[in-house]
Structure formats: structure tokens, C-alpha cells
CSV table of C-alpha atoms in Angstrom, one decimal:
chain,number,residue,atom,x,y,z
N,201,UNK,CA,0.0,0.0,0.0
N,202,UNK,CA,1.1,3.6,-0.7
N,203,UNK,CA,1.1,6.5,1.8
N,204,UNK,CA,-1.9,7.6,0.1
N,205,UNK,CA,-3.9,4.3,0.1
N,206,UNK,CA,-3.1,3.8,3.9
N,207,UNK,CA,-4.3,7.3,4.9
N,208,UNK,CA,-7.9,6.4,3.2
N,209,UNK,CA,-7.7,3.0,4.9
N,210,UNK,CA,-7.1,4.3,8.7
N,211,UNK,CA,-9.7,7.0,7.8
N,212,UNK,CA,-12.3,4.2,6.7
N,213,UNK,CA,-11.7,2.2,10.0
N,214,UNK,CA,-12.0,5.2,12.2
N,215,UNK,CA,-15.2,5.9,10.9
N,216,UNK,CA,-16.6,2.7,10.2
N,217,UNK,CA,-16.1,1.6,14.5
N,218,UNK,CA,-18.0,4.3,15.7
N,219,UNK,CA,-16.1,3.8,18.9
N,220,UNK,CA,-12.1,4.6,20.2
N,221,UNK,CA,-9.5,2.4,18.2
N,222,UNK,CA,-6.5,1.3,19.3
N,223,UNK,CA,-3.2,1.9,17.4
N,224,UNK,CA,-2.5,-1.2,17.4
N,225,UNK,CA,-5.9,-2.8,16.1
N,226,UNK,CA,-5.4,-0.1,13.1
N,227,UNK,CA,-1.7,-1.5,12.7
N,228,UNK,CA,-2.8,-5.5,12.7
N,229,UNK,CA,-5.5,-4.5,10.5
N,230,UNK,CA,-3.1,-2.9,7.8
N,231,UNK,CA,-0.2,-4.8,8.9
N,232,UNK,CA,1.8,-1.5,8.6
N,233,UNK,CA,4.1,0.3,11.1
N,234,UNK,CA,3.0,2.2,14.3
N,235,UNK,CA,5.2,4.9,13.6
N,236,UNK,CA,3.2,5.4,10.1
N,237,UNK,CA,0.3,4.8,11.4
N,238,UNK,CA,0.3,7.6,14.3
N,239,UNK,CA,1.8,10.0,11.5
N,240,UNK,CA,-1.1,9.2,9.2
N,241,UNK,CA,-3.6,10.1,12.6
N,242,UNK,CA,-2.0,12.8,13.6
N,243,UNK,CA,-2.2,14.4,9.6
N,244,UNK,CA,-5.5,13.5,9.8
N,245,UNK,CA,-6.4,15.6,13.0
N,246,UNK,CA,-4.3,18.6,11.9
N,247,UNK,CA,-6.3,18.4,8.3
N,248,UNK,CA,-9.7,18.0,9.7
N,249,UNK,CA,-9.3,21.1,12.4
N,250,UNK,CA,-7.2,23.2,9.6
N,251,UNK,CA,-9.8,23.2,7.2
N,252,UNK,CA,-12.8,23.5,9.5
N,253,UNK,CA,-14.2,20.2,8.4
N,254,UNK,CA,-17.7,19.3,10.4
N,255,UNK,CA,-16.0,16.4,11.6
N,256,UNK,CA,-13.1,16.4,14.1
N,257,UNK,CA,-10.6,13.2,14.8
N,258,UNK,CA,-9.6,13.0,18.4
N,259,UNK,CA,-6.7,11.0,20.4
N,260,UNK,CA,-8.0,9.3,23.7
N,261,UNK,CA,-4.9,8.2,25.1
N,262,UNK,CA,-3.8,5.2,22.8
N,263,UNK,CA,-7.0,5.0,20.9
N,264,UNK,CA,-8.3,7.6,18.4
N,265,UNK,CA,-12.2,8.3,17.4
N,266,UNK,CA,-13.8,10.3,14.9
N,267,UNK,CA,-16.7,12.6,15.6
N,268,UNK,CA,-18.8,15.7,14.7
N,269,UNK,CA,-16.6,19.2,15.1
N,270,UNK,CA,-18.0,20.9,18.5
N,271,UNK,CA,-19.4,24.0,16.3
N,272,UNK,CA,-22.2,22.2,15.4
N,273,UNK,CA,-23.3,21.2,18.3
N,274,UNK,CA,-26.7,23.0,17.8
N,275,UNK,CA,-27.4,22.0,14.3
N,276,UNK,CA,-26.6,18.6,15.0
N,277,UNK,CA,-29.0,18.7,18.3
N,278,UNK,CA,-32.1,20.4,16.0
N,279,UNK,CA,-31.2,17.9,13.1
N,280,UNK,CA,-32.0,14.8,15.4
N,281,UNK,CA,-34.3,16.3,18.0
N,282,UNK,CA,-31.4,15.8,21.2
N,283,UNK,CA,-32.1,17.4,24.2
N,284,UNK,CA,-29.1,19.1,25.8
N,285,UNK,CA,-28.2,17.8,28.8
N,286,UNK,CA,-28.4,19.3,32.0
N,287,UNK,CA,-24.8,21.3,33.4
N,288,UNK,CA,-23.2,19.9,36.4
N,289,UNK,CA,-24.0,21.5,39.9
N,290,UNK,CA,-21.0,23.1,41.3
N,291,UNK,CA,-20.5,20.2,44.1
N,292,UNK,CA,-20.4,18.0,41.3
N,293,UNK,CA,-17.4,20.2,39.1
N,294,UNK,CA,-15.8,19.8,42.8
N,295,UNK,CA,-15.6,16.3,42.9
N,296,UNK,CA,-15.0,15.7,39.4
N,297,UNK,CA,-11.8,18.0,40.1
N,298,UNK,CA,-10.8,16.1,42.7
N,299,UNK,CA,-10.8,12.7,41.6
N,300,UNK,CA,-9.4,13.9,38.3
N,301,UNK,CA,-6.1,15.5,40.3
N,302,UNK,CA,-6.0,12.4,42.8
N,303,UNK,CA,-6.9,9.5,41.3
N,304,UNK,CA,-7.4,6.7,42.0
N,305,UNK,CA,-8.8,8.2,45.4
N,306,UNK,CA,-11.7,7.1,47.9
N,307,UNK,CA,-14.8,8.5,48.8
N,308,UNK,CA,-13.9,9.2,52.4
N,309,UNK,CA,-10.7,11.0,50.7
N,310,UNK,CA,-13.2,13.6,48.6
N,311,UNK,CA,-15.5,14.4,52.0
N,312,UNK,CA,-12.2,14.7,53.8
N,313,UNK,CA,-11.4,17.3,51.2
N,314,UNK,CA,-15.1,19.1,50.3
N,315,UNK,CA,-16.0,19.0,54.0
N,316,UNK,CA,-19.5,17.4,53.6
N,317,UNK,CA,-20.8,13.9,52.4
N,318,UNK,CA,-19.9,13.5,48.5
N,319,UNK,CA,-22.1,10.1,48.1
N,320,UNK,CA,-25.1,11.5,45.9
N,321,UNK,CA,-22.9,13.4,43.8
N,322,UNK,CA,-20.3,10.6,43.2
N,323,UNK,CA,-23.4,8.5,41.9
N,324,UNK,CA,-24.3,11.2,39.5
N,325,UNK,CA,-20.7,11.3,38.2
N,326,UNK,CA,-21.0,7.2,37.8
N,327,UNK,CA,-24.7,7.9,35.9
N,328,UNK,CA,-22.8,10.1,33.6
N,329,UNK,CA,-19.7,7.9,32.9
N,330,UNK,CA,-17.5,10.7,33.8
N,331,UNK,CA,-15.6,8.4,36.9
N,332,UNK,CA,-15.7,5.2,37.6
N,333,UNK,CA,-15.0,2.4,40.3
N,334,UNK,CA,-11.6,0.9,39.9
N,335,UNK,CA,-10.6,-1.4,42.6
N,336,UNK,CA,-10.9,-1.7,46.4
N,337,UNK,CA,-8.3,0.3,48.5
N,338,UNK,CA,-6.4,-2.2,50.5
N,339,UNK,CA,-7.4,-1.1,54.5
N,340,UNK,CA,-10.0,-2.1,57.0
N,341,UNK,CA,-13.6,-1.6,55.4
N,342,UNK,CA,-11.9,-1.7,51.4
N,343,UNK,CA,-13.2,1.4,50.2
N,344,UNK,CA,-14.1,1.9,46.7
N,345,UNK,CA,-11.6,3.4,44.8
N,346,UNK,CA,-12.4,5.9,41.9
N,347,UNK,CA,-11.4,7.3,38.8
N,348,UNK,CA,-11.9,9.2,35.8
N,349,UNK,CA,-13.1,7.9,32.1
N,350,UNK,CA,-12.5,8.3,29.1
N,351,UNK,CA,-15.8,9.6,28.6
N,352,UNK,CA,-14.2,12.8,31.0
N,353,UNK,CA,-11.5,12.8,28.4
N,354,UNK,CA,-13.9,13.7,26.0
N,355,UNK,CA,-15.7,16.3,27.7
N,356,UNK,CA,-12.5,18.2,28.6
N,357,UNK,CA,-11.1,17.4,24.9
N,358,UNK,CA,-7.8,16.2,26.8
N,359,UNK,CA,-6.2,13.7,24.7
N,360,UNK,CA,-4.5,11.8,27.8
N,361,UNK,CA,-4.6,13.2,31.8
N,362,UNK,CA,-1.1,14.2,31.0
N,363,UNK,CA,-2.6,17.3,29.7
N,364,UNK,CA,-4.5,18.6,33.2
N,365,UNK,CA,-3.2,22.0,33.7
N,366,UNK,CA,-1.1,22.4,36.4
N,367,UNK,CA,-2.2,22.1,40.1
N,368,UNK,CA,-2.9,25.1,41.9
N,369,UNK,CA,-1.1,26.1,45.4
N,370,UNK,CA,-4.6,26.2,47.2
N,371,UNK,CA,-3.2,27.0,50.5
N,372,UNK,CA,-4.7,26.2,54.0
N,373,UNK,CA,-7.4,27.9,52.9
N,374,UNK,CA,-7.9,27.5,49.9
N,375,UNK,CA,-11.1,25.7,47.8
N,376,UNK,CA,-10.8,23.4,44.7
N,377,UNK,CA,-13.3,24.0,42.2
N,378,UNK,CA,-13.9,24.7,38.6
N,379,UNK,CA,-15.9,27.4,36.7
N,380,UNK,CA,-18.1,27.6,34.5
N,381,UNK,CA,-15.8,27.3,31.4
N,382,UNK,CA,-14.7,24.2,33.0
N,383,UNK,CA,-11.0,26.1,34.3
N,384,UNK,CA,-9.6,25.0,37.5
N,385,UNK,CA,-10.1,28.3,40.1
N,386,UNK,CA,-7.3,30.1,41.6
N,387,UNK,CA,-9.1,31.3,45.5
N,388,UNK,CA,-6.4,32.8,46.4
N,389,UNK,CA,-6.5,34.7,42.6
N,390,UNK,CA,-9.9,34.9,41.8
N,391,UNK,CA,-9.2,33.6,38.5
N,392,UNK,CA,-8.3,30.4,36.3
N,393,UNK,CA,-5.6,28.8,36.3
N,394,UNK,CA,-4.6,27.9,32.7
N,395,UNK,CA,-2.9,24.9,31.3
N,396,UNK,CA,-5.3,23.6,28.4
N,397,UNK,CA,-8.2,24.6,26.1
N,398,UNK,CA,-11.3,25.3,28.1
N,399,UNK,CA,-14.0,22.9,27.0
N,400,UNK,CA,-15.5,23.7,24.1
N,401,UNK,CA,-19.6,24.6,24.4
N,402,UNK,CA,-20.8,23.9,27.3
N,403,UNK,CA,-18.7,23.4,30.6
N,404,UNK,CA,-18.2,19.3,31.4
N,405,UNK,CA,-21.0,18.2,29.7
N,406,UNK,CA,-20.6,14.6,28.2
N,407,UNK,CA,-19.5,16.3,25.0
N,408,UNK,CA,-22.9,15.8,23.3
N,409,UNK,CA,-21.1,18.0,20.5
N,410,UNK,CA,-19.1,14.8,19.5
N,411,UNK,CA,-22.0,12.6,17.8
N,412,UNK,CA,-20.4,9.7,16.0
């Protein structure tokens, strides 16, 4: 196969799954290279946001998915009668902050941190497939240990948690939380801290804008 005929071949598989790939299934599949075949994915991204196609291809950790660009979020709601979902309460961007910077962490660990009981929200989290249980901590009682998705991923267009910004110093005092755009909060600052692109649309939503 030439450069050209592999780069329609990955793009037919990533569209045809409908779901994350793995490198690796792409590279059995085409028995070519991993090297090439991240280089192809990669050109692929790049071309798709360069030329403003309605269709975006994203990198989840080792897998990649195709889905519809964000800006079209609307159309694509109207065109198929979606309703959009509901935002997060603040308690719940709290958690979700937490477990994403101390993962994999316990319940008991959260309420230590937030003050109050975390249990409700924690199941709401679960309902939306933004965390998820991931094991048993290994003291008296064996706690339930969560973590984040790949589904959060997605919502926070992160391609791996490599890409979290950077940890506030929150101080004795200090609150974790996110705002609205989905940007950790600075208390001491009164303002974001930066790292990454906020998400796109609305703030940690279950990226409804990506319809495969």
C-alpha cells in the first residue's frame, strides 16, 4: 500500500467503529508500522481542524475516534431532536476535580477534602460515565476506589490526563473548584488557572457536541 492508500484505509476504520480504536488494532489491521500509522492520525487531525471540516478526529490516550466538530453542536441537536443535557451543579465540578487530580482516590478521601458527604454526587458522576470504580483500597472496610473515564476525556477534549493543567497552590485555605468554562479556580487569585483549552460549548458536559 502507498502513503496515500493507507491514509484512506485508517480514515475508513475510524469511521466505520464508531467507537475509540486502538493503534495497534489499526496497525494489525493494515499490517503497517506504528510509527506510520500515528503520522497518518496525527495528519488527519491537523487536516480535519485546519480546514474547519464538520468532523473532528480525536486522540484518547492510545486509541483515536472520529466525531462531529463541536461547532455544530446546535445543528446537530435540532437535526435529530437531542435534548441538551443538563450542566453539572458546582458540588459535582468539585468532585470531578478532585478525583481527576487524585486519582485513583476514595470517597472518604473527597468528604475529607469538600467537607460534607460526596455520596449522591459521586453517583451522579458514575450515571454520567465521567468516573468510575476501579478497585478496592487495601485497608480495614476496602473502600471503593475511583477514577476518571474516558468519557471525562472527551468532555475536557484532553487527549491523555497528562494534559490537566497544572495544580494550583490552594493554601490552607484554599477551595478546589472549577468554573463555568470548566477552568480550575485560583481562590487565592480569583481567576483560572490555565494549562489547556477550556472545553468547548458547554462546561463538562458529556460532549454531546461529538456525535459519531
Amino acid at each position: 500500500m502507498d502513503m496515500k492508500e493507507i491514509e484512506s484505509a485508517v480514515e475508513a476504520i475510524v469511521f466505520a467503529s464508531g467507537e475509540p480504536v486502538q493503534v495497534d488494532r489499526i496497525c494489525q489491521a493494515l499490517e503497517v508500522d506504528r510509527p506510520t500509522v500515528e503520522r497518518v492520525l496525527q495528519k488527519l487531525m491537523d487536516y480535519y481542524a485546519f480546514e474547519r471540516r464538520g468532523i473532528r478526529l480525536l486522540r484518547i490516550e492510545d486509541s483515536w475516534q472520529m466525531c462531529s466538530a463541536p461547532d455544530y453542536a446546535d445543528t446537530i441537536r435540532r437535526a435529530f431532536e437531542i435534548r441538551k443535557p443538563a450542566r453539572l451543579s458546582q458540588p459535582a465540578l468539585e468532585v470531578l476535580t478532585i478525583i481527576a487530580y487524585y486519582q485513583p482516590t476514595t470517597r472518604a478521601y473527597v468528604d475529607q477534602i469538600r467537607g460534607v458527604d460526596s455520596a449522591y454526587t459521586i453517583g451522579l458522576l458514575q450515571e454520567r460515565k465521567l468516573i468510575e470504580e476501579c478497585g478496592r483500597l487495601q485497608v480495614p472496610g476496602r473502600p471503593h476506589l475511583y477514577r476518571t473515564t474516558k468519557q471525562f476525556l472527551r468532555a475536557f477534549h484532553l487527549s491523555s490526563l497528562d494534559e490537566l493543567p497544572e495544580m494550583p497552590d490552594l493554601g490552607a485555605e484554599g477551595q478546589m473548584r472549577l468554573n463555568e468554562d470548566g477552568q480550575i479556580v485560583d481562590p487565592a487569585q480569583g481567576r483560572a488557572v490555565t494549562g489547556s483549552d477550556p472545553v468547548e460549548g458547554d462546561a463538562i458536559t458529556e460532549d454531546e457536541a461529538s456525535q459519531t
